[in-house]
Short mmCIF file of C-alpha atoms in Angstrom, two decimals:
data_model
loop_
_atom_site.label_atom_id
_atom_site.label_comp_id
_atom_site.label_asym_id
_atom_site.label_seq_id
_atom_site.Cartn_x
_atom_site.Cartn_y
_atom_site.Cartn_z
CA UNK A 1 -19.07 28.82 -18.50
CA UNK A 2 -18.60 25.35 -16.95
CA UNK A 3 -19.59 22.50 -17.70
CA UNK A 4 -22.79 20.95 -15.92
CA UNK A 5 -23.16 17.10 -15.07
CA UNK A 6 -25.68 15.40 -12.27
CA UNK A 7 -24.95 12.33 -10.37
CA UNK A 8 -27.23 10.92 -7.37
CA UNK A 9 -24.32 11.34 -5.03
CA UNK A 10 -20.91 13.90 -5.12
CA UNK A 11 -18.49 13.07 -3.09
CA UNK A 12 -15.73 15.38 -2.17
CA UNK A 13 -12.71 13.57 -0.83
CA UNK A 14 -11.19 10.09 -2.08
CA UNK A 15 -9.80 9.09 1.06
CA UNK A 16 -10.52 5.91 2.38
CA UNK A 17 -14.01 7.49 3.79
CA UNK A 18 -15.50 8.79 0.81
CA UNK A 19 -14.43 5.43 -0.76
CA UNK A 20 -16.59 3.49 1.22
CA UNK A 21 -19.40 5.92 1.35
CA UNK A 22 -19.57 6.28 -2.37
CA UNK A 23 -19.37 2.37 -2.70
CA UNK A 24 -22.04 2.01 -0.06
CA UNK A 25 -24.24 4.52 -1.83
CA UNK A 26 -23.86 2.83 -5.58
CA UNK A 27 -24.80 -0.54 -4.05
CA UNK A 28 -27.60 0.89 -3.03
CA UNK A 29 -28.37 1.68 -6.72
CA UNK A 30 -27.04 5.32 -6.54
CA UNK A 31 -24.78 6.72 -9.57
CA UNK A 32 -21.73 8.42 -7.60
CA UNK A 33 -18.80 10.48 -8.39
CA UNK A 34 -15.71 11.00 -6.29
CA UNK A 35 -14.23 14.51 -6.27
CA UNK A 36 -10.11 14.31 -5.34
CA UNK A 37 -7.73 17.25 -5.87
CA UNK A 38 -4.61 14.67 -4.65
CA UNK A 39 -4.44 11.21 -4.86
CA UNK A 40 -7.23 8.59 -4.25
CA UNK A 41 -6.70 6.87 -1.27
CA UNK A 42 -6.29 9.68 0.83
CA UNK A 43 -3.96 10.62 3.91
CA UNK A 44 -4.07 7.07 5.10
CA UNK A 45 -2.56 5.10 2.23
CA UNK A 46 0.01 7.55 1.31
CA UNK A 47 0.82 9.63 4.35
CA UNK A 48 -0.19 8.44 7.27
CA UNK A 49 -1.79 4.70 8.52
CA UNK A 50 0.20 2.64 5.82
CA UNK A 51 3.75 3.98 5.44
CA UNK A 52 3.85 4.66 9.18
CA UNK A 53 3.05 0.99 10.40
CA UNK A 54 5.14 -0.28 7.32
CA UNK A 55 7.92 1.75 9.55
CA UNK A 56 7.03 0.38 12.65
CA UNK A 57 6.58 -3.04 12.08
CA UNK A 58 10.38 -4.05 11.14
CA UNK A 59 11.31 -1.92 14.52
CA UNK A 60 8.66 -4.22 16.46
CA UNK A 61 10.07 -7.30 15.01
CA UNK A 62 13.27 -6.87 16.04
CA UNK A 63 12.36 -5.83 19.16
CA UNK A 64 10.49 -9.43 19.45
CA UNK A 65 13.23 -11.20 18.58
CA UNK A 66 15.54 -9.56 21.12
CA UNK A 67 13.01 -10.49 24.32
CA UNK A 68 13.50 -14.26 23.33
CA UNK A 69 16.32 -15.72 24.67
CA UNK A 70 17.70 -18.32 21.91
CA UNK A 71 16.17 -15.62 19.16
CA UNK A 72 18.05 -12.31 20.57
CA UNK A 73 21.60 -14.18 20.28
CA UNK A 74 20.74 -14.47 16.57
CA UNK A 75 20.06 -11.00 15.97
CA UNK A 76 23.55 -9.09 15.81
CA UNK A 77 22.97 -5.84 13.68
CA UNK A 78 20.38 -3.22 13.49
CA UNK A 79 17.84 -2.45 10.44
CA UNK A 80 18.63 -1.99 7.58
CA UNK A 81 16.84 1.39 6.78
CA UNK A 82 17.25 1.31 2.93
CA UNK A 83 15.57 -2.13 3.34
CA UNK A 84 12.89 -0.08 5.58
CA UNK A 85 12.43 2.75 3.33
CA UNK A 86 12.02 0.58 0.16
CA UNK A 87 9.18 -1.43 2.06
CA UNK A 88 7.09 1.41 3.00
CA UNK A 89 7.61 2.57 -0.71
CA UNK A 90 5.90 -0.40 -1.30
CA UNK A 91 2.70 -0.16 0.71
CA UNK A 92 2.42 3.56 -0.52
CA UNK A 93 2.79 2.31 -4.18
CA UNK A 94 5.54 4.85 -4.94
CA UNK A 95 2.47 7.56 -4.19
CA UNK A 96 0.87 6.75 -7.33
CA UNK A 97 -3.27 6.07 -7.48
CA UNK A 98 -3.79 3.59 -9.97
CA UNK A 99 -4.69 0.61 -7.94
CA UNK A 100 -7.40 2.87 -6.89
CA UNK A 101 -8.24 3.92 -10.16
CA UNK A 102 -8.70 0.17 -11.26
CA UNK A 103 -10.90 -0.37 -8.24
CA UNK A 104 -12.87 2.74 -8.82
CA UNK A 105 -13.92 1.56 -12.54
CA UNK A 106 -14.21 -2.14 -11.38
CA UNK A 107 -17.58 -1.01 -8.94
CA UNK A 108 -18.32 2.02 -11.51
CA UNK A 109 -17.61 4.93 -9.53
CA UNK A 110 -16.62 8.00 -11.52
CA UNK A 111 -13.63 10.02 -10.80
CA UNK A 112 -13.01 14.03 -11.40
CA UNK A 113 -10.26 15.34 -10.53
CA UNK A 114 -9.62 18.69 -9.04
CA UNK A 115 -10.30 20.99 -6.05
CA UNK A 116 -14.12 21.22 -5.35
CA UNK A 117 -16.08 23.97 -3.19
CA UNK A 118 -19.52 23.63 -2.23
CA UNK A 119 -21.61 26.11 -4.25
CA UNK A 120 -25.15 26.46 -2.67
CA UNK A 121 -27.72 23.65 -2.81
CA UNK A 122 -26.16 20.15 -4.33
CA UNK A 123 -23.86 22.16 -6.19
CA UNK A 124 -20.24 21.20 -6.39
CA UNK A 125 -17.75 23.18 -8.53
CA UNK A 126 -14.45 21.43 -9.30
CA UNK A 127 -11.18 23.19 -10.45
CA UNK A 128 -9.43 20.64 -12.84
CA UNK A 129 -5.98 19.88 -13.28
CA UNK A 130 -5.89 21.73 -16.53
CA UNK A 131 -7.39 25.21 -15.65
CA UNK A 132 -10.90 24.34 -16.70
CA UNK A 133 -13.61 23.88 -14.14
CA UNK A 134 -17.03 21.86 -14.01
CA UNK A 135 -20.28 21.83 -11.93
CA UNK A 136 -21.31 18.36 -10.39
CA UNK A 137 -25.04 18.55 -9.81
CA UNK A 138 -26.24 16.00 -6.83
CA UNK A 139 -30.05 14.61 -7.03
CA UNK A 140 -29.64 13.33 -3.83
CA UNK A 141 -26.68 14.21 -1.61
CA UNK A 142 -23.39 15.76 -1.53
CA UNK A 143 -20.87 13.71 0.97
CA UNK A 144 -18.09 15.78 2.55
CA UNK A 145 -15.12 13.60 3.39
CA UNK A 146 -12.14 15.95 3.02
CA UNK A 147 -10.38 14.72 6.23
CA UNK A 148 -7.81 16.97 8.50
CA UNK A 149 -4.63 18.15 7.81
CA UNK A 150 -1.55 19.10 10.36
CA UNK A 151 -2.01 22.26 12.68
CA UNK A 152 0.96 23.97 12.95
CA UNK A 153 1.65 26.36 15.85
CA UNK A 154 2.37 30.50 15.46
CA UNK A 155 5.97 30.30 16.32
CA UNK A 156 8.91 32.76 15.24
CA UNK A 157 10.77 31.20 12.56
CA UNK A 158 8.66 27.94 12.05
CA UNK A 159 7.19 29.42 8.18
CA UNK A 160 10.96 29.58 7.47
CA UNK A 161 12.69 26.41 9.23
CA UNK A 162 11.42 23.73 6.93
CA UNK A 163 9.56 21.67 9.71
CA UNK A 164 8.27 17.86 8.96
CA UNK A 165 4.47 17.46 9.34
CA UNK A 166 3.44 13.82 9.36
CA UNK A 167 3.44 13.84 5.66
CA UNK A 168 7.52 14.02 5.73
CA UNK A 169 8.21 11.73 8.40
CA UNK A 170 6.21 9.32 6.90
CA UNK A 171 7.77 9.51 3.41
CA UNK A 172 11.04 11.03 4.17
CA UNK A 173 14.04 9.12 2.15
CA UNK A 174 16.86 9.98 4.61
CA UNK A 175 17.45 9.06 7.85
CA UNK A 176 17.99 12.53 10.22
CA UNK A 177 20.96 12.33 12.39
CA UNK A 178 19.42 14.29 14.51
CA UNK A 179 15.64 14.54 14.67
CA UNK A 180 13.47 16.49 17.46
CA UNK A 181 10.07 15.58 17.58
CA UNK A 182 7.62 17.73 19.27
CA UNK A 183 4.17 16.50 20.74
CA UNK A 184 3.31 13.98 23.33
CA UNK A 185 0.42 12.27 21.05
CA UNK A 186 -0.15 9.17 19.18
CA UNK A 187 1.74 10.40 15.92
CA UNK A 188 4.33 11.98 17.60
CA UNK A 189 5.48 8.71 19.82
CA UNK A 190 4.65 6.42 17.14
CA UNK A 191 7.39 9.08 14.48
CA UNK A 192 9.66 8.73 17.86
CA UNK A 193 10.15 4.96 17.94
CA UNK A 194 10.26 4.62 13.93
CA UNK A 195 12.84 7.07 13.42
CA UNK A 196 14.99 5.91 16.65
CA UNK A 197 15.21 2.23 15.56
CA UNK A 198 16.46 3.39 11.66
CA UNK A 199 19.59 5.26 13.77
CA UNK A 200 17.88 8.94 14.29
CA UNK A 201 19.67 10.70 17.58
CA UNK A 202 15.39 11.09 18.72
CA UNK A 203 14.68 14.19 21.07
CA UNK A 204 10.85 14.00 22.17
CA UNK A 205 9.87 17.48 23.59
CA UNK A 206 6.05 17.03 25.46
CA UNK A 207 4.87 20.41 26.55
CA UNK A 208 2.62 18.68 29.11
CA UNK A 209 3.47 15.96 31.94
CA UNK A 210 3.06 12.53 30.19
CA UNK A 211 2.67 11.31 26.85
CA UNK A 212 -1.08 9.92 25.56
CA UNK A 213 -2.49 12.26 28.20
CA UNK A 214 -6.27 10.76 26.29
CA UNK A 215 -5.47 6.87 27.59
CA UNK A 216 -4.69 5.30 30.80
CA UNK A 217 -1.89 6.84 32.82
CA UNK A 218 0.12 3.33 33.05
CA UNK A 219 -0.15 3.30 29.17
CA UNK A 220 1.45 6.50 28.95
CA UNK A 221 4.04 5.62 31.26
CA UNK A 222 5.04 2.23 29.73
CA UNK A 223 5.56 4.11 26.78
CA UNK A 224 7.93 6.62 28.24
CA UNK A 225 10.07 3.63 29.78
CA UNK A 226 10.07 1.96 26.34
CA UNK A 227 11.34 5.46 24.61
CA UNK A 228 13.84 6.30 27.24
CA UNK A 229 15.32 2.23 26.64
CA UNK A 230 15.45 2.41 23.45
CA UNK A 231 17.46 5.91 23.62
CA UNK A 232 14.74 8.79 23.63
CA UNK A 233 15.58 11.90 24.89
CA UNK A 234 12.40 12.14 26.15
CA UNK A 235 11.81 15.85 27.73
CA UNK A 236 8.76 16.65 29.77
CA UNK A 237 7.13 19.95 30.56
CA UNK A 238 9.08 21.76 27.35
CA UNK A 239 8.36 23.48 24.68
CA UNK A 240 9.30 25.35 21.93
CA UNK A 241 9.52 29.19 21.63
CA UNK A 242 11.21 29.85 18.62
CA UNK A 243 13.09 28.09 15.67
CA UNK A 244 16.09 29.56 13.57
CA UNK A 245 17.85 27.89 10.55
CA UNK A 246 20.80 29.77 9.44
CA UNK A 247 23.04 26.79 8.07
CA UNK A 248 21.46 24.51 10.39
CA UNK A 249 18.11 24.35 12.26
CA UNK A 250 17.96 25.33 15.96
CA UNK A 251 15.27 25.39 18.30
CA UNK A 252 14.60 27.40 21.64
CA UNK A 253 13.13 25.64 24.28
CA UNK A 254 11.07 27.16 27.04
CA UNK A 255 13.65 26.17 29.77
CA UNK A 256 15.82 28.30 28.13
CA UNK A 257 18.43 25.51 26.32
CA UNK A 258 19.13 25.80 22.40
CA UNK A 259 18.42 22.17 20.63
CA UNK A 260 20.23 21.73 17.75
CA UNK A 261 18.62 19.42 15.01
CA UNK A 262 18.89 18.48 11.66
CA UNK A 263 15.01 17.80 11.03
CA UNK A 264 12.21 18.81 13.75
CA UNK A 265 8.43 16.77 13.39
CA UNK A 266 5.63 18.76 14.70
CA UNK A 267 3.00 16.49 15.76
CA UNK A 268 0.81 18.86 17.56
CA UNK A 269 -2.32 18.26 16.27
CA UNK A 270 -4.88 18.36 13.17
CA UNK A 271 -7.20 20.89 11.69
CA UNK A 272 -10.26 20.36 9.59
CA UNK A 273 -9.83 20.67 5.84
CA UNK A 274 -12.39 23.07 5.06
CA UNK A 275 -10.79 26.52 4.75
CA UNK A 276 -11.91 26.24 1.15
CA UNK A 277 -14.56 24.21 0.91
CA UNK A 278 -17.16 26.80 -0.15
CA UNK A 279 -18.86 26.12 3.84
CA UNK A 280 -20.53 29.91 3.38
CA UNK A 281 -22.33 29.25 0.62
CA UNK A 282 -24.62 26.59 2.62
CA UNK A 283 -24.68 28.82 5.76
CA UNK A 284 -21.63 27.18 7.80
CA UNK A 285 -18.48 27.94 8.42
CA UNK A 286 -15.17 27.93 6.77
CA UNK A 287 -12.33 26.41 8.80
CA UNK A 288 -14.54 24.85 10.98
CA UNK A 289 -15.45 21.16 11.56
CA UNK A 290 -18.96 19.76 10.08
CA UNK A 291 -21.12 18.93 13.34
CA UNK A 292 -23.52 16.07 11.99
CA UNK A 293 -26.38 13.78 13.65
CA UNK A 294 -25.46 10.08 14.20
CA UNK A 295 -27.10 9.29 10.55
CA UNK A 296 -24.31 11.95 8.79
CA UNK A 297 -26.58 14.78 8.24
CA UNK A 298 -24.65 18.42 8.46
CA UNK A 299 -26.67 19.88 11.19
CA UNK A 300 -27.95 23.74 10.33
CA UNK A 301 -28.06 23.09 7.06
CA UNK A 302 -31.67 22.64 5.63
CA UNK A 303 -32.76 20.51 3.19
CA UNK A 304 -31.38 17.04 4.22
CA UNK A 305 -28.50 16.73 1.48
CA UNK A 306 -25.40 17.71 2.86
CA UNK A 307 -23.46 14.80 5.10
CA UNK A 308 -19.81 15.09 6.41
CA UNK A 309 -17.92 11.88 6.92
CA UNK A 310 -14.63 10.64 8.70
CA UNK A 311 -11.88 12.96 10.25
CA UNK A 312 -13.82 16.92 9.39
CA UNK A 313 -16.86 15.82 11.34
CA UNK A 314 -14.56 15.79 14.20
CA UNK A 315 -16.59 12.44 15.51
CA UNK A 316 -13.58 10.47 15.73
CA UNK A 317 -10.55 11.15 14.01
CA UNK A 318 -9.34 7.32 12.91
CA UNK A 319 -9.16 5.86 9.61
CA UNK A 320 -11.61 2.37 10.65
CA UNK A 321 -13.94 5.14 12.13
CA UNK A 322 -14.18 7.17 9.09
CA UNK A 323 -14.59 4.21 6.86
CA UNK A 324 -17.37 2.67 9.87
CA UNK A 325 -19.15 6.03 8.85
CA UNK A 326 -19.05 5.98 5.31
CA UNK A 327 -20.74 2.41 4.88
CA UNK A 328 -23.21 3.25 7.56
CA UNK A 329 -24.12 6.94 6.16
CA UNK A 330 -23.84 5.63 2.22
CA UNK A 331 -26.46 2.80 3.32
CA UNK A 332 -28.26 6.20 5.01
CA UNK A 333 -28.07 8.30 1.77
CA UNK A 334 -29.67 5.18 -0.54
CA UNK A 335 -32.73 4.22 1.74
CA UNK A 336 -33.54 8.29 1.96
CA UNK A 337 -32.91 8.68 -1.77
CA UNK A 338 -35.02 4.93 -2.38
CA UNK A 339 -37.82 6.26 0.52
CA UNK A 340 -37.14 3.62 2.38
CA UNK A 341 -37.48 3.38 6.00
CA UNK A 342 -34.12 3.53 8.46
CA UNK A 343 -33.25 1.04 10.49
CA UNK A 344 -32.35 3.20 13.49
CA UNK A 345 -32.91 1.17 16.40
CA UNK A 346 -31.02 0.47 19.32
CA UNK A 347 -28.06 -1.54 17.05
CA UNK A 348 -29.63 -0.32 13.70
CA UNK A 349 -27.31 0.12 11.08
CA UNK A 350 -28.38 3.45 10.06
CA UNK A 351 -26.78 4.93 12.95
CA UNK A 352 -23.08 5.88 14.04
CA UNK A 353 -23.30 4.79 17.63
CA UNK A 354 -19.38 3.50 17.96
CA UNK A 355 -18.09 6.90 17.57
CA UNK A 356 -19.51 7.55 21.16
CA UNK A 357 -19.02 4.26 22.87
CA UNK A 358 -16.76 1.57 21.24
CA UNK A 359 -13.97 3.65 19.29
CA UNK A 360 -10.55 1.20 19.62
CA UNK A 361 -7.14 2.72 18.58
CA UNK A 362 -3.72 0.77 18.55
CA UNK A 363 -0.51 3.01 19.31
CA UNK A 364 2.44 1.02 17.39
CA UNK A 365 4.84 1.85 20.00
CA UNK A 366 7.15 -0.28 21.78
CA UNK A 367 5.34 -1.51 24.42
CA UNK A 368 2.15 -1.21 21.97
CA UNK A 369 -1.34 0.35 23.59
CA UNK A 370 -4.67 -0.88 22.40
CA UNK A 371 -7.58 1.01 23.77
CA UNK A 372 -11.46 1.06 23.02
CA UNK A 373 -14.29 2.89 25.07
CA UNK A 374 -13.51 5.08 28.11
CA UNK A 375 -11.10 5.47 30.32
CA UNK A 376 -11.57 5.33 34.08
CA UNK A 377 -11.21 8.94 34.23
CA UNK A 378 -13.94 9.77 30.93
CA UNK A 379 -15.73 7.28 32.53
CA UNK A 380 -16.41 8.44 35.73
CA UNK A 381 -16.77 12.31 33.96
CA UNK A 382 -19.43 10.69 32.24
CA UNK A 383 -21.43 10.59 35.68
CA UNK A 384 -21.04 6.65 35.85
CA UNK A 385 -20.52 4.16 38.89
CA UNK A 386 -17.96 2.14 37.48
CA UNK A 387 -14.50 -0.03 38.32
CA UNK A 388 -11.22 -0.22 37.22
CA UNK A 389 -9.80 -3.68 36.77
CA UNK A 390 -6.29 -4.19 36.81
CA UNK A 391 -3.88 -7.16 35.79
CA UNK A 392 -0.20 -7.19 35.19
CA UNK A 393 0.22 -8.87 31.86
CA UNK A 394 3.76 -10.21 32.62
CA UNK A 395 1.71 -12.48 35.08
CA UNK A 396 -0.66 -14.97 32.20
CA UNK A 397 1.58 -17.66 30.99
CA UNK A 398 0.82 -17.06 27.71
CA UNK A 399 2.64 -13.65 28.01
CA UNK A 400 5.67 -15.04 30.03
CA UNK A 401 5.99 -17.42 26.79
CA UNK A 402 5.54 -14.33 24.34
CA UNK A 403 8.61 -12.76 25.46
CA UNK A 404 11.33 -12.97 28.84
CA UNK A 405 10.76 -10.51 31.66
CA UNK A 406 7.33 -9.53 29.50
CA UNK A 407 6.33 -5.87 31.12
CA UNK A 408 2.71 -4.70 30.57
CA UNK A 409 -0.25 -3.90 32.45
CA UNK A 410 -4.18 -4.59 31.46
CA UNK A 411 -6.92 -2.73 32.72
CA UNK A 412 -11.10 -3.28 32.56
CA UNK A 413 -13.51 0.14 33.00
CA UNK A 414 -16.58 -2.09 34.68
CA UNK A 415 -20.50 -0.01 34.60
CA UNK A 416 -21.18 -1.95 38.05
CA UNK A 417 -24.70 -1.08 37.74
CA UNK A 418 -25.16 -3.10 34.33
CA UNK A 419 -22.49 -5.06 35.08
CA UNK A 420 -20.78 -4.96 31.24
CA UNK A 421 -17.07 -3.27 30.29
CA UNK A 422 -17.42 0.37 28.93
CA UNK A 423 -13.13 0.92 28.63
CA UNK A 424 -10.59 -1.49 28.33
CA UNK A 425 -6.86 -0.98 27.66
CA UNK A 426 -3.47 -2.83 26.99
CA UNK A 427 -0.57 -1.69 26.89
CA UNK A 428 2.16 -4.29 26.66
CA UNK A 429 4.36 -6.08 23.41
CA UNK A 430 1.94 -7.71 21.00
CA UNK A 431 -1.26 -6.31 22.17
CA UNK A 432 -2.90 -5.17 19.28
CA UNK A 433 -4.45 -8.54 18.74
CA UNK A 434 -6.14 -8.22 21.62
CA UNK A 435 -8.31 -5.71 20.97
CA UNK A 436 -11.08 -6.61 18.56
CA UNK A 437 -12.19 -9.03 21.22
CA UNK A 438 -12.41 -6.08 23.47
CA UNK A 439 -14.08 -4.01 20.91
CA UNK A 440 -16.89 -6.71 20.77
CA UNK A 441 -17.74 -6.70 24.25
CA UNK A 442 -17.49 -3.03 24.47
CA UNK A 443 -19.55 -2.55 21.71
CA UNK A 444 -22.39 -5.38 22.32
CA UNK A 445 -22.47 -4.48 26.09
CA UNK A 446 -21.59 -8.52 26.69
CA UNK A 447 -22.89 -8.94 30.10
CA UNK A 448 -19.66 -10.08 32.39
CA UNK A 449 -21.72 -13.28 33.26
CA UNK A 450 -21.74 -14.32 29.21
CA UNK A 451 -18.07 -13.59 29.39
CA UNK A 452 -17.06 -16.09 32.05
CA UNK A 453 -17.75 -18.54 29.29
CA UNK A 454 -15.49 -17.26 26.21
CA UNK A 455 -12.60 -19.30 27.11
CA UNK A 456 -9.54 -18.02 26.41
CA UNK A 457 -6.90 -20.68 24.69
CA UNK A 458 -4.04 -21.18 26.99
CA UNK A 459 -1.23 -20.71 26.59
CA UNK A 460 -2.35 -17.24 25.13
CA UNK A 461 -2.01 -13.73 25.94
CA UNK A 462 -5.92 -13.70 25.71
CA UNK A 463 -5.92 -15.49 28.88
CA UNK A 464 -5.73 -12.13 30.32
CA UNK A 465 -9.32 -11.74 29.80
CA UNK A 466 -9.98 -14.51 32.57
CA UNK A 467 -7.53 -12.88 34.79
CA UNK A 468 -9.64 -9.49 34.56
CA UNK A 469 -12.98 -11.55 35.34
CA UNK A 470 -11.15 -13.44 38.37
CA UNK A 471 -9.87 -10.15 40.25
CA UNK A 472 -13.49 -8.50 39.34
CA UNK A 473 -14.93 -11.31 41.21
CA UNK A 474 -12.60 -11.33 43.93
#
C-alpha cells in the first residue's frame, strides 16, 4: 500500500523546465512538488548545455587570440585539456544536485525522488530510491517535463561497441585519440570542434550533403570550412552500416572503407522520454511526444489537468524554450487553478507563441551560427512573399577590428508585405551576441522603418544591422 500525499501541482521532471514551471506555479500561490528519478537540474546542467559550452569556450578563445595579429604570436601551445576537463567539472558541480536542492527549499518547492508514471486522473506514482513507492495526488495539475533522451540507430554491433551518446562526450575524462563522430547536427559539430581542439584525431561522418541541413546553407558551409581548418575529417554522404569491437572498435562505412576508432559519438538525434511514463493510463501514448495547445494543455486528454513542457512536447527542443514554457504555462496553471481570466491576446503571456515564430539557437562552433525565426527556405514553405538579405560580415569595420581576414556572412528573411524580419542568421566568430537583438525584432515584428533608428555603435559588429537595412533599401 503506498503512501498518499496531495499537492496543487506534480511535476515530473527537475530539469531546468519543470524548475521554472513549478516556481512559476508556487508564485502564483500553488503548493508544488518536483518528481526527479536523476539529478535536479536536468540534461542541461549536467549533460548537455553547461559542460558542452564549458568545452567550447577555451577552444573559441584560443581561436580569438590566434586571428589577432600581436595576440596569435603570444599564443605558442595548445590547451591544456586537464585544465579543460577540470573546468567543465566545475560548471557540472562534479554531477552532484545540491545547489539545486538549496534553491528548491529556499522558494519551498518539495522534492521526491524516484521514477514516476502517470496513473489515471492527477495521479502520480513514484518509485523511490529505497524500494518503497508513494502516490502524489494533484488538485490542480500534473506538469510533464521529462525532456528527450539520445536515439540510437538499429545497427549490427552498436548494443555491443560501447558508443558515446552526448552524455559521454560531454563528461568523458579522457581525451580519444581517435574519435568518429557521426551526425551532421548541432550536437554532433559542436562534440566535433570540442574534442578536435583538446588533441582528438576527429572523423565527422554526415549521412546527408551538408551539415545544419535546418539553417542557412552558407551557415552550414562556413562550418564545414572551419572543421576541415582546424583538421576534421569531415566525410559527406557516409554512413555507418555496422560496428565491431574485438580489441578495438571498428566501424563499416557505407562506401565500403573500415574506420578504425577508439571512441565513436552518435549524435543522430533525440527521442521523447516517455516509454514509461504511464501515457496509457490517460489515453495517450507511450513513446510518443505530448502534442499540447499554445497554453500547455495535453491535447486528447479530458479534463484540463495534464500539461507537457520543454523538449517531450516536441515544440522546440532548446533549453531557453523549455524554460520560456514553463514560466508561461506555470503562470497558466495558477490563474486556471485561482479562476482567473488568461491573458491570451495577441502578446499575452498566457500563450507560447515563440515556439512558432521567434525560436533563436547559437551553434558554438568555430565560425559560431546564431539563428532565430525562419529560414528563407521555411519561409517561403510557409506560403510567404519574402526577401533574403545578405551581407558579408568581414565587410563592417567593427568585424575587420574583431579579428584579421574576419570570414562570415549575415543574412535578413524580410515579409515584404509587412515589411518586418521573420529569419535572421549569422554565422561568423563572435556572433552569438548578436542575436538577442535579432530575437527582439523577430519576435515584436519591429517594423524595418523603426529599425532605421536603433543605431548601431561603431566600431561594432552590430553595425551589421545597418548594413542589412542599406542593401534592403538599395
Amino acid at each position: 500500500m503506498s503512501a498518499e500525499q496531495s499537492w496543487d501541482v506534480v511535476v515530473v521532471g527537475g530539469g531546468p523546465t519543470g524548475e521554472n514551471l513549478a516556481d512559476r506555479a508556487r508564485a502564483g500561490g500553488l503548493t508544488t512538488v518536483i518528481v526527479e528519478s536523476e539529478l535536479v537540474g536536468g540534461e542541461c546542467s549536467y549533460w548537455a548545455c553547461m559542460p558542452s559550452k564549458a568545452l567550447l569556450r577555451p577552444a573559441a578563445a584560443l581561436a580569438d587570440a590566434r586571428r589577432v595579429a600581436g595576440a596569435r604570436e603570444a599564443v605558442t601551445g595548445a590547451l591544456d585539456a586537464a585544465a579543460v576537463l577540470a573546468r567543465r567539472d566545475e560548471f557540472t558541480s562534479h554531477w552532484h544536485d545540491d545547489g539545486q536542492l538549496s534553491w528548491l527549499e529556499s522558494v519551498g518547492i518539495d522534492l521526491v525522488r524516484g521514477h514516476g508514471r502517470l496513473d489515471g486522473e492527477r495521479r502520480v506514482v513514484v518509485d523511490t530510491p529505497d524500494g518503497g513507492r508513494r502516490t502524489l495526488l494533484a488538485r490542480h495539475a500534473v506538469a510533464v517535463c521529462t525532456g528527450t533522451r539520445a536515439a540510437l540507430p538499429d545497427l549490427p554491433g552498436l548494443a555491443d561497441a560501447g558508443v558515446w551518446t552526448s552524455r559521454e562526450a560531454t563528461s568523458a575524462k579522457h581525451v580519444p585519440g581517435r574519435f568518429a563522430v557521426v551526425g551532421g547536427g548541432v550536437v554532433a559539430v559542436e562534440m566535433a570542434t570540442a574534442w578536435r581542439a583538446l588533441g582528438s584525431e576527429v572523423t565527422l561522418l554526415v549521412r546527408g550533403e551538408r551539415l545544419l541541413d535546418r539553417t542557412e546553407e552558407f551557415a552550414g558551409r562556413l562550418v564545414s570550412d572551419g572543421l576541415r581548418a582546424a583538421g576534421v575529417d569531415l566525410r559527406l554522404g557516409v554512413s555507418v552500416t555496422a560496428l565491431h569491437r574485438d580489441g578495438g572498435l571498428t566501424l563499416d562505412l557505407s562506401d565500403g572503407t573500415r574506420l578504425p576508432a577508439d571512441e565513436v559519438l552518435f549524435a543522430t538525434g533525440r527521442t521523447p522520454n516517455t516509454a514509461d511514463l504511464g501515457l496509457d493510463t490517460v489515453g495517450l501514448a507511450p513513446g510518443r511526444w505530448i502534442d499540447t495547445d499554445d497554453t500547455g494543455l495535453a491535447t486528447g486528454v479530458p479534463g484540463g489537468w495534464l500539461y507537457a513542457a520543454g523538449d517531450v512536447n516536441h515544440r522546440a527542443l532548446l533549453t531557453h524554450q523549455g524554460k520560456y514554457q514553463g514560466r508561461i504555462f506555470g503562470r497558466v496553471i495558477a490563474d486556471r487553478a485561482a479562476g482567473r481570466p488568461l491573458d491570451v491576446e495577441r502578446w499575452g503571456r498566457s500563450v507560447a507563441t515563440a515556439d512558432h515564430a521567434a525560436v533563436p539557437q547559437v551553434v558554438f562552433t568555430d565560425p559560431e551560427v546564431a539563428a532565430v525565426g525562419l529560414t528563407l527556405r521555411q519561409a517561403q514553405d510557409a506560403g510567404l512573399r519574402v526577401r533574403a538579405v545578405d551581407y558579408q560580415l568581414g565587410h563592417v569595420s567593427g568585424a575587420s577590428l574583431f579579428a584579421d581576414d574576419y570570414r562570415g556572412q549575415a543574412r535578413a528573411v524580410v515579409d515584404l508585405d509587412r515589411e518586418v524580419l521573420v529569419g535572421v542568421t549569422f554565422a561568423g566568430p563572435g556572433v552569438a551576441e548578436l542575436l538577442h537583438a535579432a530575437t527582439v525584432a523577430v519576435a515584436g515584428e519591429v517594423p524595418l522603418d523603426r529599425l532605421w533608428h536603433a543605431v548601431p555603435a561603431f566600431p561594432t559588429v552590430s553595425e551589421v544591422w545597418l548594413r542589412l537595412l542599406e542593401t534592403y533599401r538599395g
